[in-house]
PDB file of C-alpha atoms and ligand atoms in Angstrom:
ATOM      1  CA  UNK A 210     -19.068   6.081 -29.598  1.00 74.00           C
ATOM      2  CA  UNK A 211     -19.038   9.186 -27.207  1.00 90.00           C
ATOM      3  CA  UNK A 212     -16.934  11.909 -26.560  1.00 94.00           C
ATOM      4  CA  UNK A 213     -15.095  12.455 -23.300  1.00 97.00           C
ATOM      5  CA  UNK A 214     -12.763  14.981 -21.951  1.00 98.00           C
ATOM      6  CA  UNK A 215      -9.840  13.766 -19.881  1.00 98.00           C
ATOM      7  CA  UNK A 216      -8.275  16.212 -17.613  1.00 98.00           C
ATOM      8  CA  UNK A 217      -4.597  15.226 -17.315  1.00 98.00           C
ATOM      9  CA  UNK A 218      -2.096  16.425 -14.980  1.00 98.00           C
ATOM     10  CA  UNK A 219       1.165  17.720 -16.968  1.00 98.00           C
ATOM     11  CA  UNK A 220       4.180  18.636 -15.379  1.00 98.00           C
ATOM     12  CA  UNK A 221       7.382  17.746 -13.206  1.00 96.00           C
ATOM     13  CA  UNK A 222       8.766  18.277  -9.572  1.00 94.00           C
ATOM     14  CA  UNK A 223       8.986  21.993 -10.512  1.00 96.00           C
ATOM     15  CA  UNK A 224       5.424  22.412 -11.105  1.00 95.00           C
ATOM     16  CA  UNK A 225       2.804  21.727 -13.880  1.00 96.00           C
ATOM     17  CA  UNK A 226      -0.880  22.097 -14.381  1.00 98.00           C
ATOM     18  CA  UNK A 227      -3.882  20.203 -15.910  1.00 98.00           C
ATOM     19  CA  UNK A 228      -4.231  19.716 -19.799  1.00 98.00           C
ATOM     20  CA  UNK A 229      -7.659  18.760 -21.436  1.00 98.00           C
ATOM     21  CA  UNK A 230      -7.976  16.151 -24.071  1.00 98.00           C
ATOM     22  CA  UNK A 231     -11.209  15.377 -26.022  1.00 98.00           C
ATOM     23  CA  UNK A 232     -11.430  12.162 -27.373  1.00 96.00           C
ATOM     24  CA  UNK A 233     -13.902   9.411 -28.852  1.00 96.00           C
ATOM     25  CA  UNK A 234     -14.430   6.741 -26.241  1.00 96.00           C
ATOM     26  CA  UNK A 235     -15.785   3.217 -27.105  1.00 95.00           C
ATOM     27  CA  UNK A 236     -17.452   0.565 -24.835  1.00 95.00           C
ATOM     28  CA  UNK A 237     -15.386  -1.394 -22.761  1.00 96.00           C
ATOM     29  CA  UNK A 238     -12.508   1.174 -22.424  1.00 98.00           C
ATOM     30  CA  UNK A 239     -10.497   1.741 -19.175  1.00 98.00           C
ATOM     31  CA  UNK A 240      -8.839   4.795 -18.185  1.00 98.00           C
ATOM     32  CA  UNK A 241      -5.561   3.414 -19.126  1.00 98.00           C
ATOM     33  CA  UNK A 242      -6.639   2.708 -22.599  1.00 98.00           C
ATOM     34  CA  UNK A 243      -7.693   6.369 -22.959  1.00 98.00           C
ATOM     35  CA  UNK A 244      -4.240   7.629 -21.568  1.00 98.00           C
ATOM     36  CA  UNK A 245      -2.729   5.401 -24.209  1.00 98.00           C
ATOM     37  CA  UNK A 246      -4.851   6.880 -26.766  1.00 98.00           C
ATOM     38  CA  UNK A 247      -3.835  10.411 -25.860  1.00 98.00           C
ATOM     39  CA  UNK A 248      -0.488   9.385 -25.679  1.00 97.00           C
ATOM     40  CA  UNK A 249      -0.531   7.881 -29.157  1.00 97.00           C
ATOM     41  CA  UNK A 250      -2.549  10.769 -31.043  1.00 97.00           C
ATOM     42  CA  UNK A 251      -2.066  13.913 -28.981  1.00 97.00           C
ATOM     43  CA  UNK A 252       0.656  13.924 -26.783  1.00 98.00           C
ATOM     44  CA  UNK A 253       3.330  11.549 -27.483  1.00 97.00           C
ATOM     45  CA  UNK A 254       5.594  12.792 -24.674  1.00 97.00           C
ATOM     46  CA  UNK A 255       2.802  12.120 -21.813  1.00 98.00           C
ATOM     47  CA  UNK A 256       4.651  10.038 -19.167  1.00 98.00           C
ATOM     48  CA  UNK A 257       2.636   6.933 -17.666  1.00 98.00           C
ATOM     49  CA  UNK A 258       3.978   3.913 -16.011  1.00 98.00           C
ATOM     50  CA  UNK A 259       2.121   0.755 -16.515  1.00 98.00           C
ATOM     51  CA  UNK A 260       2.966  -3.022 -17.402  1.00 98.00           C
ATOM     52  CA  UNK A 261       0.272  -5.711 -16.936  1.00 98.00           C
ATOM     53  CA  UNK A 262      -3.078  -3.958 -18.001  1.00 97.00           C
ATOM     54  CA  UNK A 263      -4.696  -6.703 -15.711  1.00 98.00           C
ATOM     55  CA  UNK A 264      -4.720  -5.020 -12.309  1.00 98.00           C
ATOM     56  CA  UNK A 265      -1.689  -7.225 -11.049  1.00 98.00           C
ATOM     57  CA  UNK A 266       1.592  -5.343 -11.441  1.00 98.00           C
ATOM     58  CA  UNK A 267       0.578  -2.519  -9.290  1.00 98.00           C
ATOM     59  CA  UNK A 268       2.087  -0.014 -11.486  1.00 98.00           C
ATOM     60  CA  UNK A 269      -0.551   2.124 -13.114  1.00 98.00           C
ATOM     61  CA  UNK A 270      -1.834   3.899  -9.579  1.00 98.00           C
ATOM     62  CA  UNK A 271      -3.185   7.321 -10.115  1.00 98.00           C
ATOM     63  CA  UNK A 272      -5.822   9.598  -8.864  1.00 98.00           C
ATOM     64  CA  UNK A 273      -9.129   9.494 -11.053  1.00 98.00           C
ATOM     65  CA  UNK A 274     -11.606  12.302 -10.302  1.00 98.00           C
ATOM     66  CA  UNK A 275      -9.845  12.458  -6.902  1.00 97.00           C
ATOM     67  CA  UNK A 276      -9.671   8.707  -5.653  1.00 97.00           C
ATOM     68  CA  UNK A 277      -6.837   6.512  -5.731  1.00 98.00           C
ATOM     69  CA  UNK A 278      -7.311   3.796  -8.309  1.00 98.00           C
ATOM     70  CA  UNK A 279      -5.597   1.572 -10.699  1.00 98.00           C
ATOM     71  CA  UNK A 280      -6.030   3.184 -14.474  1.00 98.00           C
ATOM     72  CA  UNK A 281      -6.153  -0.168 -16.000  1.00 98.00           C
ATOM     73  CA  UNK A 282      -9.001  -1.507 -13.589  1.00 98.00           C
ATOM     74  CA  UNK A 283     -11.282   1.489 -13.875  1.00 98.00           C
ATOM     75  CA  UNK A 284     -13.761   1.306 -16.627  1.00 98.00           C
ATOM     76  CA  UNK A 285     -15.158   4.493 -18.377  1.00 97.00           C
ATOM     77  CA  UNK A 286     -18.601   3.155 -17.899  1.00 96.00           C
ATOM     78  CA  UNK A 287     -18.088   3.840 -13.997  1.00 94.00           C
ATOM     79  CA  UNK A 288     -17.512   7.398 -14.576  1.00 97.00           C
ATOM     80  CA  UNK A 289     -19.654  10.396 -15.231  1.00 96.00           C
ATOM     81  CA  UNK A 290     -18.486  11.124 -18.815  1.00 95.00           C
ATOM     82  CA  UNK A 291     -20.638  14.212 -19.050  1.00 95.00           C
ATOM     83  CA  UNK A 292     -17.951  16.065 -16.919  1.00 97.00           C
ATOM     84  CA  UNK A 293     -14.176  16.170 -17.551  1.00 98.00           C
ATOM     85  CA  UNK A 294     -12.455  13.151 -15.915  1.00 98.00           C
ATOM     86  CA  UNK A 295      -9.451  14.229 -14.098  1.00 98.00           C
ATOM     87  CA  UNK A 296      -6.525  12.085 -13.962  1.00 98.00           C
ATOM     88  CA  UNK A 297      -3.463  12.966 -11.762  1.00 98.00           C
ATOM     89  CA  UNK A 298      -0.440  11.279  -9.977  1.00 98.00           C
ATOM     90  CA  UNK A 299      -0.479   9.746  -6.637  1.00 98.00           C
ATOM     91  CA  UNK A 300       0.077  12.815  -4.219  1.00 96.00           C
ATOM     92  CA  UNK A 301       2.125  11.115  -1.423  1.00 97.00           C
ATOM     93  CA  UNK A 302       5.148  10.569  -3.456  1.00 98.00           C
ATOM     94  CA  UNK A 303       7.647  12.820  -5.487  1.00 97.00           C
ATOM     95  CA  UNK A 304       6.413  13.511  -8.898  1.00 98.00           C
ATOM     96  CA  UNK A 305       8.855  12.369 -11.739  1.00 98.00           C
ATOM     97  CA  UNK A 306       6.849  13.630 -14.707  1.00 98.00           C
ATOM     98  CA  UNK A 307       3.265  13.651 -15.702  1.00 98.00           C
ATOM     99  CA  UNK A 308       1.608  10.510 -14.118  1.00 98.00           C
ATOM    100  CA  UNK A 309       4.784   8.976 -13.031  1.00 98.00           C
ATOM    101  CA  UNK A 310       5.759   9.360  -9.254  1.00 98.00           C
ATOM    102  CA  UNK A 311       8.914   8.085  -7.546  1.00 98.00           C
ATOM    103  CA  UNK A 312       7.701   5.181  -5.171  1.00 98.00           C
ATOM    104  CA  UNK A 313      11.028   4.248  -4.069  1.00 98.00           C
ATOM    105  CA  UNK A 314      10.880   5.356  -0.573  1.00 98.00           C
ATOM    106  CA  UNK A 315       8.460   2.304  -0.313  1.00 98.00           C
ATOM    107  CA  UNK A 316      11.061  -0.021  -1.127  1.00 98.00           C
ATOM    108  CA  UNK A 317      13.602   1.435   1.370  1.00 98.00           C
ATOM    109  CA  UNK A 318      10.885   1.056   4.057  1.00 98.00           C
ATOM    110  CA  UNK A 319      10.453  -2.703   3.185  1.00 98.00           C
ATOM    111  CA  UNK A 320      14.335  -3.246   3.813  1.00 97.00           C
ATOM    112  CA  UNK A 321      13.742  -1.983   7.181  1.00 96.00           C
ATOM    113  CA  UNK A 322      11.508  -4.922   8.480  1.00 98.00           C
ATOM    114  CA  UNK A 323      12.958  -7.880   9.787  1.00 98.00           C
ATOM    115  CA  UNK A 324      12.844 -10.844   7.340  1.00 98.00           C
ATOM    116  CA  UNK A 325      11.215 -14.035   7.828  1.00 97.00           C
ATOM    117  CA  UNK A 326      12.982 -16.630  10.483  1.00 97.00           C
ATOM    118  CA  UNK A 327      11.432 -19.912  10.705  1.00 96.00           C
ATOM    119  CA  UNK A 328      11.446 -21.874  13.824  1.00 95.00           C
ATOM    120  CA  UNK A 329      13.765 -25.464  13.856  1.00 95.00           C
ATOM    121  CA  UNK A 330      12.291 -28.030  11.801  1.00 94.00           C
ATOM    122  CA  UNK A 331      10.081 -30.117  14.256  1.00 89.00           C
ATOM    123  CA  UNK A 332       8.846 -33.136  12.227  1.00 92.00           C
ATOM    124  CA  UNK A 333      10.945 -36.326  12.092  1.00 92.00           C
ATOM    125  CA  UNK A 334      11.754 -35.914   8.580  1.00 94.00           C
ATOM    126  CA  UNK A 335      13.051 -32.668   9.140  1.00 93.00           C
ATOM    127  CA  UNK A 336      10.472 -30.311   8.020  1.00 94.00           C
ATOM    128  CA  UNK A 337       7.560 -28.345   9.673  1.00 95.00           C
ATOM    129  CA  UNK A 338       3.916 -29.159  10.272  1.00 93.00           C
ATOM    130  CA  UNK A 339       1.450 -26.179  10.050  1.00 93.00           C
ATOM    131  CA  UNK A 340      -2.277 -26.028  10.672  1.00 94.00           C
ATOM    132  CA  UNK A 341      -4.161 -25.041   7.902  1.00 96.00           C
ATOM    133  CA  UNK A 342      -6.124 -22.380   9.460  1.00 95.00           C
ATOM    134  CA  UNK A 343      -2.620 -20.645  10.288  1.00 94.00           C
ATOM    135  CA  UNK A 344      -1.613 -20.928   6.754  1.00 94.00           C
ATOM    136  CA  UNK A 345      -5.099 -19.456   5.508  1.00 95.00           C
ATOM    137  CA  UNK A 346      -4.978 -16.647   7.714  1.00 94.00           C
ATOM    138  CA  UNK A 347      -1.920 -15.046   6.204  1.00 95.00           C
ATOM    139  CA  UNK A 348      -2.801 -15.778   2.513  1.00 96.00           C
ATOM    140  CA  UNK A 349      -4.811 -12.406   2.206  1.00 97.00           C
ATOM    141  CA  UNK A 350      -1.765 -10.624   2.824  1.00 98.00           C
ATOM    142  CA  UNK A 351       0.067 -12.204   0.138  1.00 97.00           C
ATOM    143  CA  UNK A 352      -2.389 -10.785  -2.660  1.00 98.00           C
ATOM    144  CA  UNK A 353      -0.842  -7.225  -2.237  1.00 98.00           C
ATOM    145  CA  UNK A 354       0.337  -6.011  -5.580  1.00 98.00           C
ATOM    146  CA  UNK A 355       2.200  -3.353  -4.136  1.00 98.00           C
ATOM    147  CA  UNK A 356       0.268  -0.496  -6.053  1.00 98.00           C
ATOM    148  CA  UNK A 357       0.776   1.681  -3.003  1.00 98.00           C
ATOM    149  CA  UNK A 358      -2.872   3.250  -3.282  1.00 98.00           C
ATOM    150  CA  UNK A 359      -3.150   2.759   0.566  1.00 98.00           C
ATOM    151  CA  UNK A 360       0.128   4.484   1.228  1.00 98.00           C
ATOM    152  CA  UNK A 361      -1.219   7.285  -1.205  1.00 98.00           C
ATOM    153  CA  UNK A 362      -4.485   7.947   0.934  1.00 98.00           C
ATOM    154  CA  UNK A 363      -3.109   7.567   4.300  1.00 98.00           C
ATOM    155  CA  UNK A 364      -3.426  10.936   5.953  1.00 98.00           C
ATOM    156  CA  UNK A 365      -0.237  10.166   8.126  1.00 98.00           C
ATOM    157  CA  UNK A 366       1.659  10.247   4.909  1.00 98.00           C
ATOM    158  CA  UNK A 367      -0.290  12.411   2.552  1.00 98.00           C
ATOM    159  CA  UNK A 368      -1.084  15.188   5.177  1.00 97.00           C
ATOM    160  CA  UNK A 369       1.412  14.759   7.957  1.00 98.00           C
ATOM    161  CA  UNK A 370       4.469  13.659   6.044  1.00 98.00           C
ATOM    162  CA  UNK A 371       5.868  11.483   8.664  1.00 98.00           C
ATOM    163  CA  UNK A 372       7.932   9.287   6.049  1.00 98.00           C
ATOM    164  CA  UNK A 373      10.620   8.950   8.628  1.00 97.00           C
ATOM    165  CA  UNK A 374       8.323   7.729  11.452  1.00 97.00           C
ATOM    166  CA  UNK A 375       5.487   5.699   9.903  1.00 98.00           C
ATOM    167  CA  UNK A 376       5.967   2.802   7.203  1.00 98.00           C
ATOM    168  CA  UNK A 377       2.170   3.016   6.215  1.00 98.00           C
ATOM    169  CA  UNK A 378      -0.396   0.524   5.501  1.00 98.00           C
ATOM    170  CA  UNK A 379       1.340  -1.519   3.024  1.00 98.00           C
ATOM    171  CA  UNK A 380       4.136  -2.487   5.212  1.00 98.00           C
ATOM    172  CA  UNK A 381       1.779  -3.194   8.240  1.00 98.00           C
ATOM    173  CA  UNK A 382       0.302  -5.704   5.844  1.00 98.00           C
ATOM    174  CA  UNK A 383       3.678  -6.960   5.218  1.00 98.00           C
ATOM    175  CA  UNK A 384       4.716  -7.205   8.650  1.00 98.00           C
ATOM    176  CA  UNK A 385       1.457  -8.735   9.697  1.00 98.00           C
ATOM    177  CA  UNK A 386       2.198 -11.409   7.140  1.00 98.00           C
ATOM    178  CA  UNK A 387       5.381 -12.480   8.792  1.00 98.00           C
ATOM    179  CA  UNK A 388       4.413 -11.917  12.319  1.00 97.00           C
ATOM    180  CA  UNK A 389       1.404 -14.190  11.838  1.00 97.00           C
ATOM    181  CA  UNK A 390       3.378 -16.647   9.843  1.00 97.00           C
ATOM    182  CA  UNK A 391       2.980 -20.096  11.593  1.00 95.00           C
ATOM    183  CA  UNK A 392       6.641 -20.764  11.431  1.00 96.00           C
ATOM    184  CA  UNK A 393       8.035 -17.367  12.130  1.00 97.00           C
ATOM    185  CA  UNK A 394       9.789 -16.772  15.485  1.00 97.00           C
ATOM    186  CA  UNK A 395      11.270 -13.274  14.767  1.00 97.00           C
ATOM    187  CA  UNK A 396       9.767 -10.244  16.868  1.00 96.00           C
ATOM    188  CA  UNK A 397       8.878  -7.228  15.091  1.00 97.00           C
ATOM    189  CA  UNK A 398       6.632  -5.669  17.795  1.00 97.00           C
ATOM    190  CA  UNK A 399       9.405  -3.204  19.110  1.00 96.00           C
ATOM    191  CA  UNK A 400      10.221  -1.918  15.741  1.00 97.00           C
ATOM    192  CA  UNK A 401       6.667  -1.498  14.901  1.00 97.00           C
ATOM    193  CA  UNK A 402       6.073   0.457  18.037  1.00 96.00           C
ATOM    194  CA  UNK A 403       9.090   2.463  18.359  1.00 96.00           C
ATOM    195  CA  UNK A 404      10.233   3.490  14.752  1.00 97.00           C
ATOM    196  CA  UNK A 405       7.813   2.302  12.437  1.00 98.00           C
ATOM    197  CA  UNK A 406       4.806   4.367  13.917  1.00 97.00           C
ATOM    198  CA  UNK A 407       1.912   2.129  14.264  1.00 97.00           C
ATOM    199  CA  UNK A 408       0.696   4.335  16.941  1.00 97.00           C
ATOM    200  CA  UNK A 409      -0.051   7.017  14.424  1.00 98.00           C
ATOM    201  CA  UNK A 410      -2.612   4.808  12.517  1.00 98.00           C
ATOM    202  CA  UNK A 411      -5.998   5.983  14.070  1.00 96.00           C
ATOM    203  CA  UNK A 412      -7.752   3.163  12.147  1.00 96.00           C
ATOM    204  CA  UNK A 413      -9.763   5.306   9.906  1.00 96.00           C
ATOM    205  CA  UNK A 414      -9.810   2.510   7.004  1.00 97.00           C
ATOM    206  CA  UNK A 415      -9.056   4.804   4.215  1.00 98.00           C
ATOM    207  CA  UNK A 416      -6.465   2.566   3.228  1.00 98.00           C
ATOM    208  CA  UNK A 417      -8.723  -0.505   3.066  1.00 98.00           C
ATOM    209  CA  UNK A 418     -11.485   1.346   1.100  1.00 98.00           C
ATOM    210  CA  UNK A 419      -8.869   1.726  -1.849  1.00 98.00           C
ATOM    211  CA  UNK A 420      -7.041  -1.521  -1.959  1.00 98.00           C
ATOM    212  CA  UNK A 421      -7.784  -2.950  -5.158  1.00 98.00           C
ATOM    213  CA  UNK A 422      -7.091  -6.793  -3.964  1.00 98.00           C
ATOM    214  CA  UNK A 423      -9.795  -6.167  -1.078  1.00 98.00           C
ATOM    215  CA  UNK A 424      -7.340  -6.969   1.518  1.00 98.00           C
ATOM    216  CA  UNK A 425      -8.949  -6.208   4.824  1.00 98.00           C
ATOM    217  CA  UNK A 426      -5.902  -3.954   5.890  1.00 98.00           C
ATOM    218  CA  UNK A 427      -7.208  -2.400   9.226  1.00 98.00           C
ATOM    219  CA  UNK A 428      -9.241  -5.134  10.486  1.00 98.00           C
ATOM    220  CA  UNK A 429      -6.961  -8.127   9.698  1.00 98.00           C
ATOM    221  CA  UNK A 430      -3.368  -6.591   9.698  1.00 98.00           C
ATOM    222  CA  UNK A 431      -3.011  -3.418  11.727  1.00 98.00           C
ATOM    223  CA  UNK A 432      -5.688  -4.000  14.557  1.00 98.00           C
ATOM    224  CA  UNK A 433      -4.092  -7.391  15.388  1.00 97.00           C
ATOM    225  CA  UNK A 434      -0.700  -5.833  15.281  1.00 98.00           C
ATOM    226  CA  UNK A 435      -1.839  -3.062  17.674  1.00 97.00           C
ATOM    227  CA  UNK A 436      -3.235  -5.654  19.992  1.00 96.00           C
ATOM    228  CA  UNK A 437       0.091  -7.289  20.263  1.00 96.00           C
ATOM    229  CA  UNK A 438       2.236  -4.193  20.690  1.00 96.00           C
ATOM    230  CA  UNK A 439      -0.262  -3.337  23.564  1.00 94.00           C
ATOM    231  CA  UNK A 440      -0.130  -6.837  24.893  1.00 91.00           C
ATOM    232  CA  UNK A 441       3.675  -6.917  24.845  1.00 88.00           C
ATOM    233  CA  UNK A 442       4.374  -3.220  25.860  1.00 82.00           C
ATOM    234  CA  UNK A 443       1.658  -2.100  28.104  1.00 76.00           C
ATOM    235  CA  UNK A 444       0.703  -5.253  29.909  1.00 71.00           C
ATOM    236  CA  UNK A 445       1.858  -4.453  33.572  1.00 69.00           C
ATOM    237  CA  UNK A 446       3.498  -7.910  34.333  1.00 68.00           C
ATOM    238  CA  UNK A 447       5.154  -7.933  31.144  1.00 69.00           C
ATOM    239  CA  UNK A 448       6.218  -4.131  31.643  1.00 67.00           C
ATOM    240  CA  UNK A 449       7.777  -5.066  34.746  1.00 66.00           C
ATOM    241  CA  UNK A 450       9.792  -8.023  33.123  1.00 65.00           C
ATOM    242  CA  UNK A 451      11.340  -5.595  30.595  1.00 65.00           C
ATOM    243  CA  UNK A 452      12.310  -3.135  33.142  1.00 64.00           C
ATOM    244  CA  UNK A 453      14.188  -5.936  35.029  1.00 66.00           C
ATOM    245  CA  UNK A 454      15.694  -6.891  31.721  1.00 66.00           C
ATOM    246  CA  UNK A 455      16.706  -3.345  31.123  1.00 62.00           C
ATOM    247  CA  UNK A 456      14.806  -3.184  27.791  1.00 61.00           C
ATOM    248  CA  UNK A 457      12.114  -0.397  28.248  1.00 54.00           C
TER     249      UNK A 457
HETATM  250  S1  LIG B 233      -6.417   3.082   8.919  1.00 79.49           S
HETATM  251 FE1  LIG B 233      -4.224   3.601   9.607  1.00 79.49          FE
HETATM  252  S2  LIG B 233      -2.731   2.987   8.012  1.00 79.49           S
HETATM  253 FE2  LIG B 233      -4.956   2.884   7.035  1.00 79.49          FE
HETATM  254  S3  LIG B 233      -5.377   5.057   6.123  1.00 79.49           S
HETATM  255 FE3  LIG B 233      -5.939   4.990   8.182  1.00 79.49          FE
HETATM  256  S4  LIG B 233      -4.534   5.758   9.574  1.00 79.49           S
HETATM  257 FE4  LIG B 233      -3.526   5.144   7.599  1.00 79.49          FE
HETATM  258  S1  LIG B 234      -2.389  -3.424   0.581  1.00 79.49           S
HETATM  259 FE1  LIG B 234      -3.723  -3.070  -1.349  1.00 79.49          FE
HETATM  260  S2  LIG B 234      -3.677  -1.023  -1.733  1.00 79.49           S
HETATM  261 FE2  LIG B 234      -1.788  -1.362  -0.437  1.00 79.49          FE
HETATM  262  S3  LIG B 234      -0.232  -1.899  -1.732  1.00 79.49           S
HETATM  263 FE3  LIG B 234      -1.040  -3.635  -1.230  1.00 79.49          FE
HETATM  264  S4  LIG B 234      -2.512  -4.136  -2.964  1.00 79.49           S
HETATM  265 FE4  LIG B 234      -2.099  -1.787  -2.830  1.00 79.49          FE
HETATM  266  S1  LIG B 235      -1.225  -1.767 -15.451  1.00 79.49           S
HETATM  267 FE1  LIG B 235      -0.612  -3.383 -14.114  1.00 79.49          FE
HETATM  268  S2  LIG B 235      -1.913  -2.879 -12.397  1.00 79.49           S
HETATM  269 FE2  LIG B 235      -2.414  -1.569 -13.864  1.00 79.49          FE
END
């Protein structure tokens, strides 16, 4: 048994401050265990969101020692226990209470993205055929648990607050999964360029670094989408074609 200090943010939208909790910690504990222990023994009104305690529901996102992480997947053995461990809510979303933020903006953003639209069935039995390599390509994107840690860390949202012009890395991953789906025929490139702000991403890769599912957000989703946007909108021949069609 060792003793550790947890410096936990307490407050709501009107304001708040850090509160220190000292407690005994045991081998194998994660930060969420410590928060639950504090909740049961020292601060019954401490607000925290969690569901699975297995890194799969994406609910327990927080900033631990200043780094966006899942509380249930951050072992105390990975942290320097000789110093207070800070646990704060995600900074890019409005605070509800203590460690709980309102992430509903993300769900409204998701509704703006055009849904899956498959091409007509092309096999004699009325179904489709796909190459396995095309199926494999989008599998990575489907691992997303919607923890929104990538959204939290992205400077376009966190520092520049462009919530009405930029959908964020999570939704570039979502759009990429649809755009690269071998059956999908919908065109989302105009939206990505004009209203969803892909041009604001300067591929710093901060989102990729914090993704608990190790999705290659920048290399495999954002950069290929940017390439498609450039190809569609800045290729001189395609541009000329669009001018004749009256679609700039
Ligand atoms: S790579 Fe782009 S989306 Fe990801 S954090 Fe940086 S600016 Fe944001
Ligand atoms: S892409 Fe990764 S960091 Fe972003 S919401 Fe999905 S799982 Fe979380
Ligand atoms: S509690 Fe579900 S991801 Fe942490």
